[in-house]
XYZ file of C-alpha atoms in Angstrom:
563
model
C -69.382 115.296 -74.722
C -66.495 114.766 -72.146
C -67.314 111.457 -70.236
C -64.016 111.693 -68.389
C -66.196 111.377 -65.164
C -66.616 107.620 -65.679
C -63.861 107.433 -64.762
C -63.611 109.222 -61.788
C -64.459 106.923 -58.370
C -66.085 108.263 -55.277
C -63.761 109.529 -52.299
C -63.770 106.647 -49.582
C -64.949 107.304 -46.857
C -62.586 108.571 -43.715
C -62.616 105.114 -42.139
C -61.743 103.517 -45.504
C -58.719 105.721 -45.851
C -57.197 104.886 -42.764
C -58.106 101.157 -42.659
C -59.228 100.062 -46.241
C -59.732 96.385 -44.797
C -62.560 98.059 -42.890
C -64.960 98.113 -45.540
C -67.188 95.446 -44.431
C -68.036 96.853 -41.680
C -68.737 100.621 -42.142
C -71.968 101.773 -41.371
C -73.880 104.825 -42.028
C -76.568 106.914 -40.995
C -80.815 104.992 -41.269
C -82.063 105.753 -44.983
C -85.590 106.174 -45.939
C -87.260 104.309 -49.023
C -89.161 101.489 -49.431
C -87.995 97.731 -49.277
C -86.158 95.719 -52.193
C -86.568 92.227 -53.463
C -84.351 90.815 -56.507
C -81.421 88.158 -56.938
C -82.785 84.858 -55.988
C -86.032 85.617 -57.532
C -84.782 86.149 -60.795
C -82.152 83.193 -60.716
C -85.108 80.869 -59.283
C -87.389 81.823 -61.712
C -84.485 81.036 -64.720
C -82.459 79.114 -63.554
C -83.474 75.982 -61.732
C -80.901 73.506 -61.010
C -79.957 70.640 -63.000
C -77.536 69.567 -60.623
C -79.919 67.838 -58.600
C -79.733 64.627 -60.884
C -76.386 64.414 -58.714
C -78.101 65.999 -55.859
C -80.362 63.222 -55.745
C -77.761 60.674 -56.394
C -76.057 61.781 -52.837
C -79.584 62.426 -50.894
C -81.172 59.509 -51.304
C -80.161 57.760 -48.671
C -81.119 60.536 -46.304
C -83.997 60.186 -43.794
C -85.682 63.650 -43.948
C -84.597 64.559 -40.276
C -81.074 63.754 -41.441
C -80.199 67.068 -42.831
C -76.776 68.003 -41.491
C -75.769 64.277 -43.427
C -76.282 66.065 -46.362
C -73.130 67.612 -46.669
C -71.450 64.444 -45.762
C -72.862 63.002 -48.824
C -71.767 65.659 -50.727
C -68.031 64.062 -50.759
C -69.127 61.452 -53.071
C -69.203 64.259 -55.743
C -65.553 63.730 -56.168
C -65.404 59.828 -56.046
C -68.219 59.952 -58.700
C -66.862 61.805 -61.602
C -67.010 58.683 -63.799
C -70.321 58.231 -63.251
C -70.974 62.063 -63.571
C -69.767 62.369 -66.752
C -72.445 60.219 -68.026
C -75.280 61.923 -66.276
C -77.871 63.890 -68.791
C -77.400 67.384 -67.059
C -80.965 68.108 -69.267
C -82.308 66.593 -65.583
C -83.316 63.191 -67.850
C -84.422 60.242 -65.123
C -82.649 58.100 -67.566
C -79.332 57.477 -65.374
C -79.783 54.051 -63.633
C -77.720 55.165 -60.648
C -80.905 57.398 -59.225
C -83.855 55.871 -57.640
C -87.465 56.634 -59.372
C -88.491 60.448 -58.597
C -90.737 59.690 -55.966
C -88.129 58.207 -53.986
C -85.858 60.993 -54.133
C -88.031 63.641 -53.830
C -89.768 62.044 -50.575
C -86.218 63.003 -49.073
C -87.465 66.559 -47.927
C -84.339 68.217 -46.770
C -85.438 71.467 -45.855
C -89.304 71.160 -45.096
C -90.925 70.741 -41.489
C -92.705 67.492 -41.104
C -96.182 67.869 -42.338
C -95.150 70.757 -44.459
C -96.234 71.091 -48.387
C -94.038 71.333 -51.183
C -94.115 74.319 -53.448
C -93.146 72.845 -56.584
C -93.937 76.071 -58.345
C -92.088 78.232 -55.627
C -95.053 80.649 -55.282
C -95.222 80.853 -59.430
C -92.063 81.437 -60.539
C -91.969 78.413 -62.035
C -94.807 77.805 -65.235
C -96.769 74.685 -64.807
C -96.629 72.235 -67.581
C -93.324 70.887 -67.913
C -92.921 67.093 -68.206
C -91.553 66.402 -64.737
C -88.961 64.237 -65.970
C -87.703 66.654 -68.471
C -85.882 68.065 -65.203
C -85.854 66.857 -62.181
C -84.702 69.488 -60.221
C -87.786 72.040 -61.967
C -90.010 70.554 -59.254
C -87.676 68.333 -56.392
C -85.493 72.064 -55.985
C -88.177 72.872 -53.371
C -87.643 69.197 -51.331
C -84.098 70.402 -50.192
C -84.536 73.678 -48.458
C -86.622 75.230 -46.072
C -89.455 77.199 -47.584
C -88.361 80.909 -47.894
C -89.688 84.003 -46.066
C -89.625 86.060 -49.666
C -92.185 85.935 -51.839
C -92.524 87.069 -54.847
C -94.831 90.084 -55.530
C -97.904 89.265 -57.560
C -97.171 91.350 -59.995
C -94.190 90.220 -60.979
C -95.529 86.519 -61.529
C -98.235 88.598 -63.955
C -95.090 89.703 -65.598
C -93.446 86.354 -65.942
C -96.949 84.789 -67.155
C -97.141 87.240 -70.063
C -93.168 87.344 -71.004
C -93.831 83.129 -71.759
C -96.248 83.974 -73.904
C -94.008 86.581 -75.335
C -91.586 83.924 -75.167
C -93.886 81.093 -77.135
C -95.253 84.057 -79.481
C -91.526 85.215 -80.819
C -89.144 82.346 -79.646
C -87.151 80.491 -82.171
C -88.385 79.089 -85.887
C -91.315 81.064 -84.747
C -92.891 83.292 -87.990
C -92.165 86.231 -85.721
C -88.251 85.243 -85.034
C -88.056 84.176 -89.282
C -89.356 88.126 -90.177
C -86.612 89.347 -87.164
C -84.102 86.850 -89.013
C -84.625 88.742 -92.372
C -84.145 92.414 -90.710
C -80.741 90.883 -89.527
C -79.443 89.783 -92.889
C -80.475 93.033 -94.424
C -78.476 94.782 -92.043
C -80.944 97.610 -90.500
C -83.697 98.230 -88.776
C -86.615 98.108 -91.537
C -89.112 99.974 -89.068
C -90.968 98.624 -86.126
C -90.703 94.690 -85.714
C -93.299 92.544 -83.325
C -90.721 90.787 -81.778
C -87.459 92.172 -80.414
C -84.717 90.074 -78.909
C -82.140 90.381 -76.346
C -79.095 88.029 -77.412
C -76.817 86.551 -73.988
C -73.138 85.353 -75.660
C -71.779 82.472 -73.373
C -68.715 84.180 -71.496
C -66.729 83.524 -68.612
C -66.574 81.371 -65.470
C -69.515 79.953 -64.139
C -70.886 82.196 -61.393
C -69.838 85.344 -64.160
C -72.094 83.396 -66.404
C -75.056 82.515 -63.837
C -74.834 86.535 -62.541
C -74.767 87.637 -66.038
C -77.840 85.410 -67.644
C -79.999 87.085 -64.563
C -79.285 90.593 -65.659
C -79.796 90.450 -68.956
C -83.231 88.478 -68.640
C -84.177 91.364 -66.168
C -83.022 93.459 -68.871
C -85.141 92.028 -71.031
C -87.974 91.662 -68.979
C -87.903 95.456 -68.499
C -87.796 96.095 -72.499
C -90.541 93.835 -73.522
C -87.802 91.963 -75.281
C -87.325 88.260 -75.570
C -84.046 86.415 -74.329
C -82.200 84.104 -75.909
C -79.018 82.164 -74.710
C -75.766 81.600 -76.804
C -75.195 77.759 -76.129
C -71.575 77.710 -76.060
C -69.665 74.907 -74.931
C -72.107 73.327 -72.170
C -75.200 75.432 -71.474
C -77.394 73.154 -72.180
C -75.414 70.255 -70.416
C -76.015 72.921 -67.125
C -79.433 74.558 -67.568
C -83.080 73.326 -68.029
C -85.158 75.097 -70.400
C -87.324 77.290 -67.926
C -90.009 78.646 -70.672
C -92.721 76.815 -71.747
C -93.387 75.213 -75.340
C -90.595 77.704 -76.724
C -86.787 76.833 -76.063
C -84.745 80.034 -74.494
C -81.901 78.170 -77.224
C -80.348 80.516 -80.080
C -80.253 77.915 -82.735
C -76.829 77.102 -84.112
C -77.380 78.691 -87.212
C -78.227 82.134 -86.306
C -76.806 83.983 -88.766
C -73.891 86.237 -86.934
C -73.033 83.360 -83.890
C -69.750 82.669 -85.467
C -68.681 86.154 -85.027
C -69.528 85.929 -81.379
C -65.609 85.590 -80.009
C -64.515 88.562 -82.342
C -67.205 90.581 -80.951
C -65.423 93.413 -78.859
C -65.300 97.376 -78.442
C -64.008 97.900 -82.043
C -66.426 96.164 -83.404
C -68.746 98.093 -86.181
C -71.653 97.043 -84.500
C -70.604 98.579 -81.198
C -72.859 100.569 -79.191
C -69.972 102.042 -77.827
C -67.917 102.592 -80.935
C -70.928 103.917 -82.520
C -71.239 106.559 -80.528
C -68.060 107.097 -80.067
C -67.836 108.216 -83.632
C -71.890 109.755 -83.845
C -72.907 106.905 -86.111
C -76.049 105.692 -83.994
C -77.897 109.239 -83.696
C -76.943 110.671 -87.371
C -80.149 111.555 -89.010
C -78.847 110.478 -92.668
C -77.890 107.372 -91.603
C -80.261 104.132 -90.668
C -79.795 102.539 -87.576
C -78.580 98.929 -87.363
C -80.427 95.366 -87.484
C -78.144 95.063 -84.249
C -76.089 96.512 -81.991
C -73.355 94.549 -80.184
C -73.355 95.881 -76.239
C -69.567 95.622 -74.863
C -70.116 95.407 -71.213
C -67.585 93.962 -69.856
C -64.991 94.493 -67.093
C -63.347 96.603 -69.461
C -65.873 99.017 -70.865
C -64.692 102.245 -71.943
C -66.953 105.494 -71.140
C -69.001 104.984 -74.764
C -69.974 101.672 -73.534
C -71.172 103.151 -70.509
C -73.590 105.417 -71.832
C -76.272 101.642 -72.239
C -77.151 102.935 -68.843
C -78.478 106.675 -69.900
C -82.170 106.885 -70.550
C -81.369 109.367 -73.394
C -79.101 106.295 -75.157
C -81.624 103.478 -74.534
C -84.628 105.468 -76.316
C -82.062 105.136 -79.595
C -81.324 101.236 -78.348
C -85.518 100.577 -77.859
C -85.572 100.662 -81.991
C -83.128 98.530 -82.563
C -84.703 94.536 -83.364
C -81.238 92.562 -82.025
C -78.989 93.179 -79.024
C -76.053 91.229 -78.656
C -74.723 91.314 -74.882
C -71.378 90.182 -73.468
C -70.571 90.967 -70.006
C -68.845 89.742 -66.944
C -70.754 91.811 -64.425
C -74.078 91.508 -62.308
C -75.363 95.148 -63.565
C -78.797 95.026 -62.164
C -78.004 97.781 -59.509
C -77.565 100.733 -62.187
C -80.744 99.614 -63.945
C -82.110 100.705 -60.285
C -81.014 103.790 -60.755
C -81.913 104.735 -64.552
C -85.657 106.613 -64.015
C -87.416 104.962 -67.125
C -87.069 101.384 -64.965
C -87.657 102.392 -62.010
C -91.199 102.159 -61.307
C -91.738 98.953 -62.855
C -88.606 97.638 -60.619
C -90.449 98.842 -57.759
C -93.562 97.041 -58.675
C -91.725 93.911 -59.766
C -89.949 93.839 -56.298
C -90.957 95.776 -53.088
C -88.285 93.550 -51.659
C -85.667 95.026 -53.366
C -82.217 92.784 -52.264
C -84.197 88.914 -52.930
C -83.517 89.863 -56.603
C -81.459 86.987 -57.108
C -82.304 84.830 -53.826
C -86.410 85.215 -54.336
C -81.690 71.797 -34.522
C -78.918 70.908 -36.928
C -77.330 73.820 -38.282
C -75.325 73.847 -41.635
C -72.334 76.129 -42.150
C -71.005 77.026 -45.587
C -67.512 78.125 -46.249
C -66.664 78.799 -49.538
C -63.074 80.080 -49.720
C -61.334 81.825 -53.090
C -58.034 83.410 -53.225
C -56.016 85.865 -55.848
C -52.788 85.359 -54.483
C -50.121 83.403 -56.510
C -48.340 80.222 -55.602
C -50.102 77.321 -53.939
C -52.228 77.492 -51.282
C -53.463 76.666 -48.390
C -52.130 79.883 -47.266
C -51.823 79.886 -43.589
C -52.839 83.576 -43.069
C -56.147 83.187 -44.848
C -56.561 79.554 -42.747
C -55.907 81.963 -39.478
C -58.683 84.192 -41.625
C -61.010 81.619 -41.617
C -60.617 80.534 -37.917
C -60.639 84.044 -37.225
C -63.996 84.623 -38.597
C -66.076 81.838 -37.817
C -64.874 81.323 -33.978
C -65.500 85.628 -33.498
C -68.619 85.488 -35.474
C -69.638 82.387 -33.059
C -70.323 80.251 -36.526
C -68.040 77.518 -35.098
C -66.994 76.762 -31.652
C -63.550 77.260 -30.240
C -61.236 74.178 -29.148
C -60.007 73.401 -26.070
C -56.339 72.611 -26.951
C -55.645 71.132 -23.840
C -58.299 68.924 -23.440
C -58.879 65.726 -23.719
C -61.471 64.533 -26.463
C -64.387 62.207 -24.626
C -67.128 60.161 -26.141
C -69.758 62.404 -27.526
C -73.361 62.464 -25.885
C -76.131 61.691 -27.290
C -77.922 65.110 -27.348
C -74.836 66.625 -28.626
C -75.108 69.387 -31.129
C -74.058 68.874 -34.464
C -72.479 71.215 -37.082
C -71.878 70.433 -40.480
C -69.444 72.506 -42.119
C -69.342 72.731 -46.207
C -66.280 73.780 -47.556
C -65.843 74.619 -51.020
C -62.405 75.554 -52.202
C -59.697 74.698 -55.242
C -57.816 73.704 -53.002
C -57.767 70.913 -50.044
C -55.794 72.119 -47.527
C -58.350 74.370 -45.630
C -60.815 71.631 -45.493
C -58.316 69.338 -44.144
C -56.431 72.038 -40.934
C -60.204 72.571 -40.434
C -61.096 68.635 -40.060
C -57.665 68.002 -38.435
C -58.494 71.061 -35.766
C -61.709 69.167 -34.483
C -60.779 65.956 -35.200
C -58.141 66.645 -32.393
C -59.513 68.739 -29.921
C -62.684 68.721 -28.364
C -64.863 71.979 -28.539
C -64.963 74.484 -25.263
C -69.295 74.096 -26.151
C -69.369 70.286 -26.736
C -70.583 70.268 -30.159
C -69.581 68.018 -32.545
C -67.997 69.727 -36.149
C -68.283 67.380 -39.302
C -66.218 68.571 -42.121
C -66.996 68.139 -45.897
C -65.679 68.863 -49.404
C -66.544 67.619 -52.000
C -64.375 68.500 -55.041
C -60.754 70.417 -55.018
C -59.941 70.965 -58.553
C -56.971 72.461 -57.780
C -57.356 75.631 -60.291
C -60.053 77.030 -62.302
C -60.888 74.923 -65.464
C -63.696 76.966 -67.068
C -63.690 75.541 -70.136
C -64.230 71.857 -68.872
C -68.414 70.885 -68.685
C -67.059 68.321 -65.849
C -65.459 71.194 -64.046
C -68.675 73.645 -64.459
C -70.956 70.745 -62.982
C -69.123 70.316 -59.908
C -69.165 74.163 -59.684
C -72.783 74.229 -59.889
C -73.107 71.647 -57.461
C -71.371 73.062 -55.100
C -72.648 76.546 -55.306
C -76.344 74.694 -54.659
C -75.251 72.883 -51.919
C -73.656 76.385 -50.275
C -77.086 78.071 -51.208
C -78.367 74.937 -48.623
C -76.456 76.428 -45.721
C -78.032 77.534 -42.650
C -75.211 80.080 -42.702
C -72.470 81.078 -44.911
C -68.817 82.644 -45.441
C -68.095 83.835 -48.932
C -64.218 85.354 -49.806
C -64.564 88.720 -51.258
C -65.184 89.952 -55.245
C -66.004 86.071 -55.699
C -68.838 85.644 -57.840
C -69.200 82.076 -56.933
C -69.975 83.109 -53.706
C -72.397 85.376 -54.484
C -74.416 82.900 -56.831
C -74.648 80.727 -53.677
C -75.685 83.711 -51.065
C -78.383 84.862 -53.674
C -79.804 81.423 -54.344
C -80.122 80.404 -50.366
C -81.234 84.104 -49.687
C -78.562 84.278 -47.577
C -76.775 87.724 -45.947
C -73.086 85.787 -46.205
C -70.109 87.221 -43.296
C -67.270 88.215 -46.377
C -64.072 87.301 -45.849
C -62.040 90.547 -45.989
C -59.286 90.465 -49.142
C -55.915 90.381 -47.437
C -53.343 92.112 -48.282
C -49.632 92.017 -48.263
C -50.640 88.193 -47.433
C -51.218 89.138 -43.624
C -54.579 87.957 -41.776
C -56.602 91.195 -42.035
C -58.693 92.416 -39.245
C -61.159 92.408 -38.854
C -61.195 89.110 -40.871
C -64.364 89.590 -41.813
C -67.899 91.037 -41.723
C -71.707 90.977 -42.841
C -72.885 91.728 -46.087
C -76.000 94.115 -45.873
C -77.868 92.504 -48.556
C -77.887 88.898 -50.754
C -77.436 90.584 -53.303
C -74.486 90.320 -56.020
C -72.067 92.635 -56.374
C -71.740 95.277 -59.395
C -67.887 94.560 -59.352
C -67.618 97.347 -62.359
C -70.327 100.311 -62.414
C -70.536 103.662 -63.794
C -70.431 106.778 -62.129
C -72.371 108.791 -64.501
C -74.978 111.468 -64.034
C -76.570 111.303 -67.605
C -78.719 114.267 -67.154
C -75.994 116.972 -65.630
C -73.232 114.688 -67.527
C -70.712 114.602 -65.157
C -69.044 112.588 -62.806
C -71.224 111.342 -59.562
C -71.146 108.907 -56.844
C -73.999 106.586 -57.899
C -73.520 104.852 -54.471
C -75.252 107.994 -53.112
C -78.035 108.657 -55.686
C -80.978 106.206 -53.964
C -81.159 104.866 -50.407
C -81.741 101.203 -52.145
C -78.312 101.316 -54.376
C -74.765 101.374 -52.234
C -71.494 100.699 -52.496
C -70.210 97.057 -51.612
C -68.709 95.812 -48.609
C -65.837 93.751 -50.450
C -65.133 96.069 -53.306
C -65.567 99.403 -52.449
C -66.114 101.247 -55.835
C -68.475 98.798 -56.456
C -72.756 98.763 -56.416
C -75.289 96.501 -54.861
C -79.045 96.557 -54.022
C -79.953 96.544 -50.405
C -82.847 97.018 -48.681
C -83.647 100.815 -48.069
C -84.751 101.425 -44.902
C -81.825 99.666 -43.196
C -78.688 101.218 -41.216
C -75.951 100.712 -44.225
């Protein structure tokens, strides 16, 4: 089979050729189809914040009508690391910094007076957890408004019956002990009653957070049940979100300490099985489990996971082992044997992920070497938010005067490694008065200086901050950062991207709006597996198109929109 088309990437577009900064902005001709809905729905449903034991720590003080002081609170993130480092991140009330539940979740953020809370956000949450198992399970609703996208009713059937799934087959169940045995034996021993889809800890954070929601869609769409590799502090950042079964591989599955050798030579490799036609031969069994390599750096073998024809082979097999880096839900959009049942599960294709006083999010990541702040990327950012009317201009000339009483107020989150940004930003309005008379308040809480994945301290103030973005009323994200796009899909939020400069110049335009919430497929195939060549799969479906800050890339939009 030659599978040199996976390689091949689709032609840009004219405009992209002559301006490849333009990407954000192209546009194309009104598609037909019906309407997506997918990112915060599935990372609502799974993932439900234990960062609001410190969330609570810096809201309680707020009066509900107080909401642009939220972000000011947010600072104390970084004068309380001593006591964060001692808070249970399984959401425990045990911490005698925070006030009793009730007080902290009277603190409505996000809710209209009068309004009800939706502790169960329209049933993607199951009922029945011990509320002060984790906090944030039920108080996640108190600090946001309510959103316009529901979930479908079909797909909270679906999530009712994959718990029990979950309860039926999860671990030290009889079910899981019989799958246990298959493994050790080293093949598939026939048809099994439960089969399992295996999630190995890997990567930064918001790789992590986009990579967990795939592969429970994944398994949601198999009929298989997900379990998480604990690694170094999973459990210090998630709650458990199944009922009366933990979502927990136990530490002594048999093959975990082979996890970090795992890779595309493995002998359990889909990839390298097929690669030398040992999955399909008729002579020879097929595995207890077969490690899935999809990574950043897949080769075409490992590709082939998103062929019907290959996942009719992968359906018998009891254990899948996945390791990836990328948010691949937009090719399972466009394999055929998923795609009804992703219709059904979301007519509102791009809330995937997501399902006054006026709070602006800026969350700002570079690639450039040496240290930052970099002033063309601070003339970016000014850029951007004074043309995109997100901040107001200053009057350089003026003279600052004693604000009004009825004066607007904007609080501005910025999130960022590094300080400096933050600080020109605070310094710009701290000295200048604004041409509309608003006030600007600007806030950061943490600046770690550089990435420190491997540190739980590090990863908590990451997910922090990435809930406090998903708060914003409005949001900048810097392109092919997946910590932006964890916050955009949680606040169901269409973020303006910061354009990737290059030659460390201020691009322009600096930047533009995303067409969906969704996450971006940084890494996707371009595959036809029926014709088996080389295709743009940015082209195949009106719902599946090629990003705005990484052009080769896929994401799910909504279908009937001008792209």
């Amino acid at each position: 089979m030659d599978l040199s088309a996976f390689r091949r990437r689709p032609s840009p577009p004219p405009s992209m050729a002559t301006d490849p900064r333009s990407t954000a902005l192209l546009k194309a001709q009104p598609r037909g189809g019906r309407a997506v809905n997918v990112s915060r729905i599935l990372a609502t449903a799974l993932i439900i914040l234990p960062v609001l034991v410190l969330l609570s720590i810096f809201f309680r003080d707020n009066r509900p009508s107080d909401r642009a002081s939220l972000f000011a609170d947010a600072g104390v993130l970084e004068k309380k690391d001593a006591q964060n480092a001692e808070v249970s991140a399984s959401g425990s009330a045990q911490n005698t910094s925070l006030s009793d539940s009730d007080d902290v979740s009277s603190k409505s953020a996000g809710r209209g007076a009068g309004q009800p809370r939706d502790e169960l956000l329209g049933g993607l949450l199951a009922s029945g957890f011990d509320e002060g198992s984790c906090l944030s399970r039920y108080q996640s609703s108190s600090y946001r408004r309510p959103s316009p996208h529901k979930p479908s009713s079909y797909l909270i059937s679906r999530l009712r019956n994959y718990e029990s799934l979950h309860k039926r087959c999860g671990p030290h169940s009889e079910p899981y002990k019989k799958a246990l045995e298959d493994l050790k034996s080293d093949r598939a021993v026939g048809s099994t009653e439960c089969k399992y889809v295996v999630w190995i800890s890997f990567s930064g954070l918001g790789n992590r957070i986009l990579t967990l929601s795939s592969s429970f869609l994944y398994a949601l769409l198999t009929n298989r049940v997900l379990l998480i590799d604990q690694g170094k502090d999973m459990v210090d950042l998630f709650c458990e979100p199944f009922p009366e079964a933990s979502w927990l591989l136990p530490k002594d599955f048999p093959i975990a300490n082979q996890f970090n050798s795992f890779g595309q030579s493995s002998p359990n490799c889909h990839g390298n099985l097929l690669k030398n036609n040992m999955i399909y031969h008729p002579e020879k069994p097929l595995p207890a489990y077969l490690y899935l390599h999809l990574v950043h750096d897949y080769n075409d073998h490992d590709k082939l996971f998103f062929c019907d024809e290959d996942q009719r082979a992968i359906e018998k097999v009891p254990w899948l082992i996945i390791k990836s880096d990328n948010y691949f839900i937009p090719s399972l959009f466009l394999m055929p044997s998923f795609e009804r049942e992703l219709f059904n599960l979301f007519p509102e294709k791009e809330t995937i992920f997501h399902h006054l006083d006026e709070r602006v999010g800026i969350q700002v990541r570079t690639f450039d070497s040496g240290d930052g702040p970099f002033p063309y990327v601070m003339d970016q950012i000014i850029a951007c938010t004074q043309k995109e009317k997100l901040l107001p201009e200053v009057n350089v000339r003026g003279t600052v005067s004693a604000p009004s009483g009825s004066s607007k107020l904007k609080a501005v989150l910025v999130t960022s490694l590094n300080l400096g940004y933050a600080e020109n930003l605070k310094s710009m309005y701290w000295m200048h008065p604004t041409v509309t008379g608003e006030m600007v308040g600007i806030y950061q809480p943490s600046h770690e200086g550089h990435q420190q994945t491997e540190k739980p301290l590090h990863n908590r103030k990451a997910w922090a901050e990435m809930y406090l973005l998903s708060l914003s009323d409005v949001l900048v994200t810097s392109s092919w950062s997946t910590f932006g796009y964890v916050a955009q899909g949680l606040g169901g939020l269409k973020p303006w991207i910061l354009v990737k400069p290059e030659n460390r110049t201020t691009p322009n335009p600096p930047c533009g709006r995303a067409m969906s919430m969704e996450p971006c497929f940084h890494a996707p195939p371009f595959y036809d597996c029926k014709a088996k060549r080389g295709i743009d799969t940015g082209a195949v479906v009106p719902h599946v198109r090629h990003c705005e800050d990484i052009s080769w890339g896929l994401k799910v939009v909504e279908g009937h929109q001008e792209l």
